[in-house]
Coordinates of C-alpha atoms in Angstrom, one line a residue:
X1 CA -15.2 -6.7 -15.9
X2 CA -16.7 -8.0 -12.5
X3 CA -17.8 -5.5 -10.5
X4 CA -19.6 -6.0 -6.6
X5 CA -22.6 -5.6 -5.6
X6 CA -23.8 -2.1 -4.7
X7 CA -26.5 -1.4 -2.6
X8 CA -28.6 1.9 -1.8
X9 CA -27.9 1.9 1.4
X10 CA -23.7 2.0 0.5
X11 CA -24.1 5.5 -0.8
X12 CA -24.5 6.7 2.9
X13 CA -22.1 4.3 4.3
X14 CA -19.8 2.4 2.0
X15 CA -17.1 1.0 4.2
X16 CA -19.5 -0.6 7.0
X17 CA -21.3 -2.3 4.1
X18 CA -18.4 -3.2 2.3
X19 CA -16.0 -4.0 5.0
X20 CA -18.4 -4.9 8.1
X21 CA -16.7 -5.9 11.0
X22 CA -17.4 -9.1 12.9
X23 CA -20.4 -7.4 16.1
X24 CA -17.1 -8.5 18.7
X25 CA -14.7 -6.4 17.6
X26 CA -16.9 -3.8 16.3
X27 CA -16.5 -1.7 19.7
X28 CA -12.7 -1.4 19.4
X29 CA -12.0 -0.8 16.0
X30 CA -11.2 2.5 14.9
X31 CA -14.3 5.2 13.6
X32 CA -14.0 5.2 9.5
X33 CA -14.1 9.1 8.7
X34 CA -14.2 8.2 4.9
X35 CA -17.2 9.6 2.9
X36 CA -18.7 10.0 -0.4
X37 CA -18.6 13.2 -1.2
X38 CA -20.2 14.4 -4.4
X39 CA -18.4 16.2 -6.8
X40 CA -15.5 15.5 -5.4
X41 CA -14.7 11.6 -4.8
X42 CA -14.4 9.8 -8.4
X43 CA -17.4 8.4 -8.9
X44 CA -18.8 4.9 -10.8
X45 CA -20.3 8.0 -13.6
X46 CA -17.1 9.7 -13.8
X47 CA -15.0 7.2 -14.0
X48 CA -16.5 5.3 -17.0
X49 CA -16.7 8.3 -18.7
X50 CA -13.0 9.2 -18.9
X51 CA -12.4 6.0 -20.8
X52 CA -11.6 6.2 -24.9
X53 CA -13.6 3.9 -26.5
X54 CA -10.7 2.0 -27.3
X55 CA -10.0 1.7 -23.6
X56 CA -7.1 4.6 -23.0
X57 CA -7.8 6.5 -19.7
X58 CA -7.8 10.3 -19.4
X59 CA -5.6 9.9 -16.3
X60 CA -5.1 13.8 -15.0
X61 CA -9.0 14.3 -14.8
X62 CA -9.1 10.4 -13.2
X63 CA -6.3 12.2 -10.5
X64 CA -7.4 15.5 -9.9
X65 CA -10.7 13.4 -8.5
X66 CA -9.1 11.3 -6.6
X67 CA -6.7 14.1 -4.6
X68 CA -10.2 15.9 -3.8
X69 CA -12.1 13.2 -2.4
X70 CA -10.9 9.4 -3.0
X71 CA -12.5 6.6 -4.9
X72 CA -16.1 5.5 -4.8
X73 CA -15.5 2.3 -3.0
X74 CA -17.7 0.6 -5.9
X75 CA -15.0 0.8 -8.3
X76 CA -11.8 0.8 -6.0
X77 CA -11.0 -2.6 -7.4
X78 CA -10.6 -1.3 -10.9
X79 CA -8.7 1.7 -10.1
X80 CA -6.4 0.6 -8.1
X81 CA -5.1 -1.2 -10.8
X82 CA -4.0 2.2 -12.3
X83 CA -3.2 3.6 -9.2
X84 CA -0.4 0.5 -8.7
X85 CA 1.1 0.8 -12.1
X86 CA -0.5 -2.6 -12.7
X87 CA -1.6 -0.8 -16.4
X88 CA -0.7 2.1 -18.4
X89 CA -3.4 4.5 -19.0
X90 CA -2.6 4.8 -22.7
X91 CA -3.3 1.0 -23.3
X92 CA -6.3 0.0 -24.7
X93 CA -9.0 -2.9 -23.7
X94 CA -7.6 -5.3 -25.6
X95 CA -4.1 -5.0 -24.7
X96 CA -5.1 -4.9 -21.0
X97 CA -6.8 -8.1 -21.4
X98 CA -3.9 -9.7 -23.0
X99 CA -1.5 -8.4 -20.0
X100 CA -3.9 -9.6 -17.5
X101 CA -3.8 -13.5 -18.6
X102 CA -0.6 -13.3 -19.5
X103 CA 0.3 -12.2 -15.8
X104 CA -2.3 -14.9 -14.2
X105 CA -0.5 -17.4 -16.3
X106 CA 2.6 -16.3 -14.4
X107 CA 1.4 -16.6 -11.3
X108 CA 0.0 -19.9 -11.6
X109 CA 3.6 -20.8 -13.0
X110 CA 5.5 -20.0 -9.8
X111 CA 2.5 -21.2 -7.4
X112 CA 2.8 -24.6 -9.2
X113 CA 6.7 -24.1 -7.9
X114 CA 5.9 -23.3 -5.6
X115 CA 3.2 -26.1 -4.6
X116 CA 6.6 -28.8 -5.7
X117 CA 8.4 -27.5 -2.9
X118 CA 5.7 -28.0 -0.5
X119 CA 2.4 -29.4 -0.7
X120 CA 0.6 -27.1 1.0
X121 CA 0.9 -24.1 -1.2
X122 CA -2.8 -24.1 -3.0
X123 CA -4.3 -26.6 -0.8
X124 CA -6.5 -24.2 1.2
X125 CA -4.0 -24.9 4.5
X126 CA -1.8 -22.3 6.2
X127 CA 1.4 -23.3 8.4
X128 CA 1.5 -22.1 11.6
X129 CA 4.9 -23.2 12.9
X130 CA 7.7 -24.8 11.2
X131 CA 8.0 -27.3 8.7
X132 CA 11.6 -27.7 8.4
X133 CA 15.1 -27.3 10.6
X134 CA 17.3 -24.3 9.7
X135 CA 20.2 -27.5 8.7
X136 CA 17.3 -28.9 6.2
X137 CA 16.0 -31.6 8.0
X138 CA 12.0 -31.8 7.3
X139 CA 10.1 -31.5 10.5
X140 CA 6.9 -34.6 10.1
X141 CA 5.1 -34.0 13.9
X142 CA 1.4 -33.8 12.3
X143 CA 0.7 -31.3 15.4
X144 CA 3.0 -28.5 14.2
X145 CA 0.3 -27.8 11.4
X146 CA -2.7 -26.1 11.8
X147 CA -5.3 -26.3 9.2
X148 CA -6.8 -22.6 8.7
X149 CA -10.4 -22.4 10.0
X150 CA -12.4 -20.1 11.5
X151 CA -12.4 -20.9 15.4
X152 CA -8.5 -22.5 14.5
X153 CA -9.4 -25.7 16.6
X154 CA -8.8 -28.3 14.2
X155 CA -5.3 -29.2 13.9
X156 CA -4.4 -31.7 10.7
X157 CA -1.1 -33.1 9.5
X158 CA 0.5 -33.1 6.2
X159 CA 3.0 -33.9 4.5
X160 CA 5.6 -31.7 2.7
X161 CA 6.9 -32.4 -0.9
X162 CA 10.5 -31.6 -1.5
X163 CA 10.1 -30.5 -5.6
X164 CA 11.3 -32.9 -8.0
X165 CA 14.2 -34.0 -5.5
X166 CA 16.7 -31.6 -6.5
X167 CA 18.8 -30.4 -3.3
X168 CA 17.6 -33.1 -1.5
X169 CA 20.0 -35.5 0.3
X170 CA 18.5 -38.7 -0.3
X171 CA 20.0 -40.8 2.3
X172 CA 19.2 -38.4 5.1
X173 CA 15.9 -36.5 3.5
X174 CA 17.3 -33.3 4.0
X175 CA 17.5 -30.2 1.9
X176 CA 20.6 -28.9 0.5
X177 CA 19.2 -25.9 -1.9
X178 CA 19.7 -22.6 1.0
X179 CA 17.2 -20.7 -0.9
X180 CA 14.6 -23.5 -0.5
X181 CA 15.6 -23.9 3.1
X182 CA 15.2 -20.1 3.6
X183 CA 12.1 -19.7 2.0
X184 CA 10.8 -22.5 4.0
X185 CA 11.3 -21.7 7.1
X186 CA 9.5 -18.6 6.4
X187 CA 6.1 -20.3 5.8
X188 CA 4.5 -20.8 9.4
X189 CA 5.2 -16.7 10.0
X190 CA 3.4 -16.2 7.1
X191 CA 0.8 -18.2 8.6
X192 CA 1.2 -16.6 12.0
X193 CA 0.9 -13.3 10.4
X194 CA -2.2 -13.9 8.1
X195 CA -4.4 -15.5 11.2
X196 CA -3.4 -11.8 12.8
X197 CA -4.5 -9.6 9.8
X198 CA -7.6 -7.6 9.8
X199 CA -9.2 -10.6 11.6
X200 CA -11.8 -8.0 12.7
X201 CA -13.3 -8.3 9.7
X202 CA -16.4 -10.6 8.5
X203 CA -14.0 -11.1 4.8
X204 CA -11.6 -12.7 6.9
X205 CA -13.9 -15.4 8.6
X206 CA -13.8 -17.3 5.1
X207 CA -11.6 -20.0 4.9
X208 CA -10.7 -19.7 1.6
X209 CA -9.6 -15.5 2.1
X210 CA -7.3 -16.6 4.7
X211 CA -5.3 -19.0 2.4
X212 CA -5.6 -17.0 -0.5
X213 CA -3.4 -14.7 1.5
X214 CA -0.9 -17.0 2.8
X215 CA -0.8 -18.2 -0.8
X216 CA 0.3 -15.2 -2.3
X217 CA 2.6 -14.0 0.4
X218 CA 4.1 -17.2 -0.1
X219 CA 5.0 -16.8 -3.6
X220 CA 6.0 -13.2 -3.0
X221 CA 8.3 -15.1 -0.9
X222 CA 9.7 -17.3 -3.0
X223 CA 10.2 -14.5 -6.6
X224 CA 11.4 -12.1 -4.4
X225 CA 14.6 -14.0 -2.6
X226 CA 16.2 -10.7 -1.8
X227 CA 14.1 -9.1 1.1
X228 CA 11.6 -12.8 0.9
X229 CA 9.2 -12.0 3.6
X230 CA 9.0 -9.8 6.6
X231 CA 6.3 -9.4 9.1
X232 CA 4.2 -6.0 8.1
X233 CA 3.4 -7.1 4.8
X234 CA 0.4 -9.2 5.3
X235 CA -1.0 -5.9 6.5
X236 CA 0.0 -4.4 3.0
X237 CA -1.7 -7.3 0.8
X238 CA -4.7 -7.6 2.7
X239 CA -6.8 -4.6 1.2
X240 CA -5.6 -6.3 -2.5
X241 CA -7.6 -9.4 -1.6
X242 CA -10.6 -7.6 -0.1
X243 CA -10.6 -5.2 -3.3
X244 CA -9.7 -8.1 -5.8
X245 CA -11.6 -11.3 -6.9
X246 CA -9.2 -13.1 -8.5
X247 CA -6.3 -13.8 -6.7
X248 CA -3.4 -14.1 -9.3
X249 CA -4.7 -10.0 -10.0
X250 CA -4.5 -9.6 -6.1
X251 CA -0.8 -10.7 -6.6
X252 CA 0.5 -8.3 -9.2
X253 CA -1.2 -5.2 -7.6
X254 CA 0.7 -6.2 -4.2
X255 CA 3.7 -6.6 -6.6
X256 CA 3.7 -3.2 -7.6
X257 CA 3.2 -1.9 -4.3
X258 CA 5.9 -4.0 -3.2
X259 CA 7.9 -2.4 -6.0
X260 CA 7.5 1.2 -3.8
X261 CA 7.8 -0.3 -0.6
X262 CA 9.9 -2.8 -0.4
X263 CA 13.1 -0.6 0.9
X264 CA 11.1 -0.1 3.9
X265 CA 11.6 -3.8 4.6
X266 CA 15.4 -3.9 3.7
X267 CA 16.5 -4.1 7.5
X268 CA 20.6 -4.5 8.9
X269 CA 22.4 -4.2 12.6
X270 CA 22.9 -0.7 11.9
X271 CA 20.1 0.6 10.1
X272 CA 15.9 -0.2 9.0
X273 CA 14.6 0.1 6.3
X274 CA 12.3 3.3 7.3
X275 CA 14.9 5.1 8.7
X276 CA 15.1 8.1 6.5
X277 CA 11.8 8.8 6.8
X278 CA 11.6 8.7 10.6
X279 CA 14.1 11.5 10.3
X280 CA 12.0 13.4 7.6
X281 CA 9.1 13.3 10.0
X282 CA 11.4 14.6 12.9
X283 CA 12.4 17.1 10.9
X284 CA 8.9 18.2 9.7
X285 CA 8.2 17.8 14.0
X286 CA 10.6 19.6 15.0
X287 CA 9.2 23.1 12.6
X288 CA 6.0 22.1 12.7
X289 CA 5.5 21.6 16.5
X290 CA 8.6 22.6 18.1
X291 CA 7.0 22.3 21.6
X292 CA 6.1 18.7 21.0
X293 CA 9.6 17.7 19.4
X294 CA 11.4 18.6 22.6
X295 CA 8.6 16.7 24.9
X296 CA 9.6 13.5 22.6
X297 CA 13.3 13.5 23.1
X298 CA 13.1 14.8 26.9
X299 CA 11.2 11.4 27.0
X300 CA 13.9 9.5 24.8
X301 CA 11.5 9.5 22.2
X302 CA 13.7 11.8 19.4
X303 CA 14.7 9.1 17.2
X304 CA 10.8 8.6 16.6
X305 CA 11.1 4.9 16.4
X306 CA 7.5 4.9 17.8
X307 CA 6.4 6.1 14.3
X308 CA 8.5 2.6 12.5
X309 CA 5.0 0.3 12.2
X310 CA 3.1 3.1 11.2
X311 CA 5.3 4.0 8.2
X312 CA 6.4 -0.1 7.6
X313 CA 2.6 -0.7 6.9
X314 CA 1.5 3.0 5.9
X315 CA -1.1 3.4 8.8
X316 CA -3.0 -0.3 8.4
X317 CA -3.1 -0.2 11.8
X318 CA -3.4 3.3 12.9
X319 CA -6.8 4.0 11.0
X320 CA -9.8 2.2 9.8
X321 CA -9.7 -0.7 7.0
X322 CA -11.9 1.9 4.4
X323 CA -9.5 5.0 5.8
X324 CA -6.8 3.1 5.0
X325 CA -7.8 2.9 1.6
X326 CA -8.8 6.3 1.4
X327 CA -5.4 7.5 2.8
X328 CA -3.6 5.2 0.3
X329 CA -5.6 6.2 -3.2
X330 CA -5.0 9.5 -1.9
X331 CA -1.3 9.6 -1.7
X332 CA -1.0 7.1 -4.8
X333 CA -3.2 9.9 -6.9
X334 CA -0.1 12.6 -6.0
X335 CA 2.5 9.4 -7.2
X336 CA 4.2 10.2 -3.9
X337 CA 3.2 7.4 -1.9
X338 CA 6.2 7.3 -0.2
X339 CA 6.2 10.8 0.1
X340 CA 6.2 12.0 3.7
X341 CA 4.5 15.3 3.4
X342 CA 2.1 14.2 1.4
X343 CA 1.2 11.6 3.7
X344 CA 0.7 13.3 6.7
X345 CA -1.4 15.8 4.7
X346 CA -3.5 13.0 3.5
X347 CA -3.9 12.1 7.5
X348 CA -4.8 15.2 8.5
X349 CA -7.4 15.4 5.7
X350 CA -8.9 11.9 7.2
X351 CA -8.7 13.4 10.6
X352 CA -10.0 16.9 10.4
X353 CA -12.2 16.5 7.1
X354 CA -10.8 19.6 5.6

């Protein structure tokens, strides 16, 4: 299993050696308050060692680690694969192995589909603004695509394939197939989206992270036609491609997270997605810090629609890219990720080291 690189000097600071920030933006970006701490955070040592030697994992001591002090960023990429459900904790090596190829063959399945509906899917490019008309009509202006490079100067054309011509009106060129047309026109906020994710990070300078991205949102897109994609969840796949090589595995753990979260996304006229637990947290407020409560809805704030990004992208925003993580293996460890109370707790643990 490929593991990174780990240096003496990560021991004492893991997430500025393993998630430096570009020296611009290093001023501005939140303080990490993750540490190692050990005995407490699951370490590479410990976590080898709960392992059969047919490959089942001793989960509860794995879990009782993690709640006391997170994951040793050295093998977050492997445990977060347990975390997300990607694998059962009873299976063995071999079996895991077999689940993992089969599962890359998958996703090379619909990213091939995906690539037959338009070109640019796999070919290292992101769209940036629209392709195609909402009636169908493909939209050929080279200048409306922006080929993904660092200092986004370079602007390229290309052209978009329409599959293998089915819902396609031949004499005009124009799409038929709604879910195609629906799924395309989602494409360039993808694209607008991944250029605004994490870009204070050194990972993100790379060409080929950026696409990988908009590649797999893409996809997610495309399998998942009920919610498709919203704006918030480039946020929640980033830390899958940081912590994850290969990018069909960085797919199926943002799969299962999706599998929690994607309610939260589930948006109508008269409701969002993430309304139940803005009123679980007004609730917890209201006891909690009754003083505060009624200083939020003298200033109209009582509905605590303030709070919606925060829980929409689980504090990506709010806290550092390594607290982040911390804050997430944490509450995944409890299997109450969604779980308000838990959350907050976790927070206040990040905050206030206790």
């Amino acid at each position: 299993m490929m593991r990174r690189r780990w240096s003496k000097d990560s021991e004492t600071d893991p997430s500025s050696s393993l998630y430096p920030l570009r020296p611009d933006c290093a001023n501005n970006a939140p303080d990490t308050k993750f540490k190692i701490k050990v005995g407490r955070t699951l370490s590479v040592r410990k976590w080898h060692a709960a392992f059969s030697q047919q490959g089942s994992l001793h989960i509860a001591s794995v879990l009782s680690r993690i709640q006391r002090g997170g994951v040793h960023p050295a093998i977050r990429n492997e445990v977060w694969e347990f975390l997300l459900g990607c694998f059962d904790p009873d299976s063995t090596f071999d079996e895991r192995d077999h689940i993992r190829n089969t599962r890359r063959m998958q996703y090379a399945r619909w990213k091939e589909q995906c690539r037959e509906m338009d070109s640019h899917v796999g070919s290292g490019k992101i769209i940036t603004a629209p392709i195609i008309t909402e009636d169908g009509v493909p939209i050929k202006d080279p200048l409306v695509l922006l080929e993904a490079t660092s200092d986004q100067s370079t602007l390229q054309g290309g052209s978009t394939s329409s599959g293998n011509g089915n819902g396609v009106d031949e004499a005009m060129g124009r799409l038929t197939d709604k879910q195609i047309i629906e799924w395309k026109l989602t494409l360039h906020q993808i694209g607008l989206d991944v250029l605004r994710t994490d870009r204070s990070m050194v990972f993100y300078e790379k060409k080929e992270n950026l696409s990988k991205l908009w590649d797999i949102l893409a996809v997610y897109a495309w399998i998942d036609k009920e919610v498709g994609y919203c704006q918030g969840m480039s946020d929640l796949c980033s830390p899958m491609i940081v912590l994850l090589n290969d990018e069909a595995d960085a797919f199926w753990c943002f799969e299962r997270l999706m599998r929690r979260l994607r309610g939260n996304f589930r948006c109508t006229q008269q409701s969002v997605g993430v309304e139940n637990q803005l009123q679980h947290l007004a609730s917890i407020i209201q006891v909690l810090d009754p003083k505060l409560h009624d200083h939020l809805e003298t200033l109209g704030g009582g509905d605590y629609l303030f709070a919606f990004r925060m829980f929409m992208v689980l504090f990506r925003r709010e806290l550092s890219f390594g607290d982040s993580l911390y804050l997430w293996e944490v509450s995944s460890s409890f299997d109450l990720l969604l779980n308000l109370k838990h959350l907050i707790y976790s927070i206040i643990q990040i905050r206030f080291d206790i």
